[in-house]
Amino acid sequence: MNSAIISIGNEILLGKTLNTNLQYLATQMAGLGLAVDYAVTIKDELSVIRATLDYCWSRYDIVISTGGLGPTADDITKDAIVSFFGGDLVFREEIWQEVTDRFKARGLDVPRINRNQALVPTGFVALNNAQGTAPGLFYSDGSRSFFALPGVPLEMEHLFERRLRGLLKERY
């Protein structure tokens, strides 16, 4: 099995944020016997994300992306996923309920923009994120697997431990 990691974020490319996600994922994947063969950091731009997905999906059995799943205008990873894999973004009421519950538990109003976090690409499985409001995403075509994870390290690590590790062990 070969694998690739795509780190998405202008803040990484500008040197404002250290890419600890790559270090964590590469270490964890190697521990599973699924060493990372390719890693790339790219900017938050639809055409760049789509081209990188095209490159990686055609060459690697496992592709993991981090970043761009939040609610703001520069979080366009899901749009790029739909552009590449096809389908639509489907609103999932149960995810929206989890997001609103998380805000209410903190005594905060839910910004309307956070509804974006309840949008899931057609054919993808949403991976519950108990550490944040952006669920991870999982897709498989039977032989290859794609995972999209939040860029926040705490959330990304939580999803890897709670969901990806088991899926990877089961499949590979």
mmCIF file of N, CA and C in Angstrom, residues 37-100:
data_model
loop_
_atom_site.group_PDB
_atom_site.id
_atom_site.type_symbol
_atom_site.label_atom_id
_atom_site.label_comp_id
_atom_site.label_asym_id
_atom_site.label_seq_id
_atom_site.Cartn_x
_atom_site.Cartn_y
_atom_site.Cartn_z
ATOM 1 N N ASP A 37 4.369 7.872 1.249
ATOM 2 C CA ASP A 37 5.237 7.923 0.080
ATOM 3 C C ASP A 37 5.336 9.319 -0.515
ATOM 4 N N TYR A 38 4.351 10.166 -0.204
ATOM 5 C CA TYR A 38 4.299 11.490 -0.810
ATOM 6 C C TYR A 38 3.566 12.428 0.135
ATOM 7 N N ALA A 39 4.090 13.631 0.261
ATOM 8 C CA ALA A 39 3.429 14.660 1.065
ATOM 9 C C ALA A 39 3.596 15.998 0.365
ATOM 10 N N VAL A 40 2.542 16.802 0.399
ATOM 11 C CA VAL A 40 2.573 18.099 -0.262
ATOM 12 C C VAL A 40 1.752 19.091 0.562
ATOM 13 N N THR A 41 2.196 20.345 0.568
ATOM 14 C CA THR A 41 1.441 21.419 1.203
ATOM 15 C C THR A 41 1.001 22.361 0.096
ATOM 16 N N ILE A 42 -0.293 22.666 0.089
ATOM 17 C CA ILE A 42 -0.858 23.488 -0.984
ATOM 18 C C ILE A 42 -1.715 24.613 -0.414
ATOM 19 N N LYS A 43 -1.950 25.615 -1.270
ATOM 20 C CA LYS A 43 -2.756 26.754 -0.828
ATOM 21 C C LYS A 43 -4.248 26.465 -0.923
ATOM 22 N N ASP A 44 -5.015 27.281 -0.230
ATOM 23 C CA ASP A 44 -6.479 27.190 -0.226
ATOM 24 C C ASP A 44 -7.014 27.771 -1.529
ATOM 25 N N GLU A 45 -6.927 27.005 -2.592
ATOM 26 C CA GLU A 45 -7.425 27.439 -3.888
ATOM 27 C C GLU A 45 -8.053 26.234 -4.576
ATOM 28 N N LEU A 46 -9.282 26.402 -5.009
ATOM 29 C CA LEU A 46 -10.055 25.289 -5.564
ATOM 30 C C LEU A 46 -9.297 24.522 -6.642
ATOM 31 N N SER A 47 -8.751 25.221 -7.619
ATOM 32 C CA SER A 47 -8.081 24.535 -8.729
ATOM 33 C C SER A 47 -6.833 23.786 -8.257
ATOM 34 N N VAL A 48 -6.145 24.323 -7.276
ATOM 35 C CA VAL A 48 -4.937 23.675 -6.760
ATOM 36 C C VAL A 48 -5.316 22.423 -5.969
ATOM 37 N N ILE A 49 -6.345 22.529 -5.141
ATOM 38 C CA ILE A 49 -6.784 21.362 -4.369
ATOM 39 C C ILE A 49 -7.267 20.270 -5.312
ATOM 40 N N ARG A 50 -8.061 20.653 -6.296
ATOM 41 C CA ARG A 50 -8.588 19.679 -7.250
ATOM 42 C C ARG A 50 -7.461 18.996 -8.027
ATOM 43 N N ALA A 51 -6.489 19.752 -8.505
ATOM 44 C CA ALA A 51 -5.361 19.180 -9.250
ATOM 45 C C ALA A 51 -4.537 18.246 -8.366
ATOM 46 N N THR A 52 -4.390 18.599 -7.113
ATOM 47 C CA THR A 52 -3.633 17.753 -6.191
ATOM 48 C C THR A 52 -4.392 16.469 -5.884
ATOM 49 N N LEU A 53 -5.703 16.574 -5.729
ATOM 50 C CA LEU A 53 -6.519 15.370 -5.556
ATOM 51 C C LEU A 53 -6.383 14.461 -6.776
ATOM 52 N N ASP A 54 -6.428 15.034 -7.947
ATOM 53 C CA ASP A 54 -6.290 14.262 -9.187
ATOM 54 C C ASP A 54 -4.942 13.531 -9.212
ATOM 55 N N TYR A 55 -3.885 14.253 -8.896
ATOM 56 C CA TYR A 55 -2.543 13.656 -8.891
ATOM 57 C C TYR A 55 -2.453 12.509 -7.882
ATOM 58 N N CYS A 56 -2.886 12.768 -6.670
ATOM 59 C CA CYS A 56 -2.751 11.763 -5.600
ATOM 60 C C CYS A 56 -3.697 10.577 -5.785
ATOM 61 N N TRP A 57 -4.948 10.831 -6.145
ATOM 62 C CA TRP A 57 -5.929 9.756 -6.268
ATOM 63 C C TRP A 57 -5.538 8.765 -7.359
ATOM 64 N N SER A 58 -4.852 9.242 -8.382
ATOM 65 C CA SER A 58 -4.458 8.349 -9.475
ATOM 66 C C SER A 58 -3.186 7.556 -9.169
ATOM 67 N N ARG A 59 -2.503 7.869 -8.055
ATOM 68 C CA ARG A 59 -1.218 7.239 -7.778
ATOM 69 C C ARG A 59 -1.121 6.512 -6.430
ATOM 70 N N TYR A 60 -2.001 6.822 -5.495
ATOM 71 C CA TYR A 60 -1.859 6.309 -4.130
ATOM 72 C C TYR A 60 -3.116 5.578 -3.669
ATOM 73 N N ASP A 61 -2.903 4.553 -2.845
ATOM 74 C CA ASP A 61 -4.013 3.760 -2.315
ATOM 75 C C ASP A 61 -4.758 4.496 -1.205
ATOM 76 N N ILE A 62 -4.016 5.276 -0.443
ATOM 77 C CA ILE A 62 -4.592 6.018 0.684
ATOM 78 C C ILE A 62 -4.184 7.477 0.528
ATOM 79 N N VAL A 63 -5.161 8.365 0.539
ATOM 80 C CA VAL A 63 -4.904 9.797 0.451
ATOM 81 C C VAL A 63 -5.583 10.449 1.657
ATOM 82 N N ILE A 64 -4.811 11.231 2.395
ATOM 83 C CA ILE A 64 -5.339 11.943 3.562
ATOM 84 C C ILE A 64 -5.071 13.426 3.360
ATOM 85 N N SER A 65 -6.125 14.237 3.473
ATOM 86 C CA SER A 65 -5.940 15.688 3.432
ATOM 87 C C SER A 65 -6.259 16.259 4.802
ATOM 88 N N THR A 66 -5.603 17.375 5.112
ATOM 89 C CA THR A 66 -5.914 18.100 6.340
ATOM 90 C C THR A 66 -6.134 19.560 5.978
ATOM 91 N N GLY A 67 -7.126 20.157 6.616
ATOM 92 C CA GLY A 67 -7.381 21.579 6.435
ATOM 93 C C GLY A 67 -8.547 21.874 5.516
ATOM 94 N N GLY A 68 -9.111 23.064 5.708
ATOM 95 C CA GLY A 68 -10.140 23.568 4.817
ATOM 96 C C GLY A 68 -11.534 23.037 5.031
ATOM 97 N N LEU A 69 -11.832 22.480 6.215
ATOM 98 C CA LEU A 69 -13.171 21.936 6.472
ATOM 99 C C LEU A 69 -14.018 22.830 7.382
ATOM 100 N N GLY A 70 -13.466 23.962 7.778
ATOM 101 C CA GLY A 70 -14.202 24.864 8.663
ATOM 102 C C GLY A 70 -15.321 25.606 7.950
ATOM 103 N N PRO A 71 -15.945 26.570 8.639
ATOM 104 C CA PRO A 71 -17.113 27.244 8.086
ATOM 105 C C PRO A 71 -16.821 28.521 7.291
ATOM 106 N N THR A 72 -15.572 28.976 7.260
ATOM 107 C CA THR A 72 -15.303 30.281 6.657
ATOM 108 C C THR A 72 -15.137 30.193 5.141
ATOM 109 N N ALA A 73 -15.121 31.351 4.495
ATOM 110 C CA ALA A 73 -15.081 31.425 3.034
ATOM 111 C C ALA A 73 -13.838 30.778 2.441
ATOM 112 N N ASP A 74 -12.727 30.763 3.170
ATOM 113 C CA ASP A 74 -11.502 30.157 2.623
ATOM 114 C C ASP A 74 -11.447 28.649 2.854
ATOM 115 N N ASP A 75 -12.424 28.095 3.533
ATOM 116 C CA ASP A 75 -12.502 26.645 3.753
ATOM 117 C C ASP A 75 -13.258 26.013 2.587
ATOM 118 N N ILE A 76 -12.511 25.653 1.551
ATOM 119 C CA ILE A 76 -13.118 25.212 0.293
ATOM 120 C C ILE A 76 -12.796 23.758 -0.043
ATOM 121 N N THR A 77 -12.266 23.020 0.910
ATOM 122 C CA THR A 77 -11.891 21.635 0.627
ATOM 123 C C THR A 77 -13.090 20.811 0.176
ATOM 124 N N LYS A 78 -14.233 20.975 0.822
ATOM 125 C CA LYS A 78 -15.412 20.193 0.423
ATOM 126 C C LYS A 78 -15.862 20.537 -0.993
ATOM 127 N N ASP A 79 -15.768 21.800 -1.368
ATOM 128 C CA ASP A 79 -16.109 22.185 -2.734
ATOM 129 C C ASP A 79 -15.165 21.514 -3.731
ATOM 130 N N ALA A 80 -13.888 21.459 -3.401
ATOM 131 C CA ALA A 80 -12.908 20.806 -4.279
ATOM 132 C C ALA A 80 -13.177 19.307 -4.362
ATOM 133 N N ILE A 81 -13.562 18.706 -3.243
ATOM 134 C CA ILE A 81 -13.883 17.273 -3.220
ATOM 135 C C ILE A 81 -15.050 16.979 -4.157
ATOM 136 N N VAL A 82 -16.102 17.792 -4.071
ATOM 137 C CA VAL A 82 -17.266 17.604 -4.939
ATOM 138 C C VAL A 82 -16.874 17.826 -6.394
ATOM 139 N N SER A 83 -16.056 18.821 -6.647
ATOM 140 C CA SER A 83 -15.599 19.092 -8.005
ATOM 141 C C SER A 83 -14.817 17.908 -8.564
ATOM 142 N N PHE A 84 -14.021 17.276 -7.725
ATOM 143 C CA PHE A 84 -13.204 16.157 -8.191
ATOM 144 C C PHE A 84 -13.967 14.831 -8.238
ATOM 145 N N PHE A 85 -14.624 14.461 -7.132
ATOM 146 C CA PHE A 85 -15.290 13.156 -7.050
ATOM 147 C C PHE A 85 -16.693 13.163 -7.651
ATOM 148 N N GLY A 86 -17.264 14.333 -7.852
ATOM 149 C CA GLY A 86 -18.620 14.432 -8.373
ATOM 150 C C GLY A 86 -19.641 14.450 -7.248
ATOM 151 N N GLY A 87 -20.879 14.559 -7.609
ATOM 152 C CA GLY A 87 -21.957 14.593 -6.619
ATOM 153 C C GLY A 87 -22.263 16.005 -6.176
ATOM 154 N N ASP A 88 -22.873 16.089 -5.007
ATOM 155 C CA ASP A 88 -23.301 17.355 -4.434
ATOM 156 C C ASP A 88 -22.927 17.395 -2.964
ATOM 157 N N LEU A 89 -23.071 18.565 -2.375
ATOM 158 C CA LEU A 89 -22.972 18.692 -0.925
ATOM 159 C C LEU A 89 -24.382 18.545 -0.372
ATOM 160 N N VAL A 90 -24.562 17.593 0.522
ATOM 161 C CA VAL A 90 -25.874 17.271 1.075
ATOM 162 C C VAL A 90 -25.921 17.702 2.536
ATOM 163 N N PHE A 91 -26.957 18.469 2.890
ATOM 164 C CA PHE A 91 -27.121 18.913 4.280
ATOM 165 C C PHE A 91 -27.550 17.740 5.138
ATOM 166 N N ARG A 92 -26.839 17.528 6.256
ATOM 167 C CA ARG A 92 -27.140 16.426 7.166
ATOM 168 C C ARG A 92 -27.609 17.015 8.506
ATOM 169 N N GLU A 93 -28.888 16.864 8.755
ATOM 170 C CA GLU A 93 -29.510 17.439 9.951
ATOM 171 C C GLU A 93 -28.844 16.970 11.239
ATOM 172 N N GLU A 94 -28.463 15.688 11.321
ATOM 173 C CA GLU A 94 -27.858 15.175 12.551
ATOM 174 C C GLU A 94 -26.511 15.828 12.845
ATOM 175 N N ILE A 95 -25.770 16.188 11.812
ATOM 176 C CA ILE A 95 -24.496 16.889 12.028
ATOM 177 C C ILE A 95 -24.773 18.310 12.501
ATOM 178 N N TRP A 96 -25.755 18.959 11.893
ATOM 179 C CA TRP A 96 -26.124 20.308 12.308
ATOM 180 C C TRP A 96 -26.562 20.311 13.777
ATOM 181 N N GLN A 97 -27.290 19.292 14.180
ATOM 182 C CA GLN A 97 -27.719 19.198 15.575
ATOM 183 C C GLN A 97 -26.517 19.069 16.504
ATOM 184 N N GLU A 98 -25.517 18.274 16.111
ATOM 185 C CA GLU A 98 -24.294 18.135 16.916
ATOM 186 C C GLU A 98 -23.558 19.472 17.027
ATOM 187 N N VAL A 99 -23.501 20.212 15.922
ATOM 188 C CA VAL A 99 -22.831 21.518 15.925
ATOM 189 C C VAL A 99 -23.568 22.472 16.859
ATOM 190 N N THR A 100 -24.886 22.535 16.730
ATOM 191 C CA THR A 100 -25.650 23.457 17.582
ATOM 192 C C THR A 100 -25.557 23.044 19.047
#
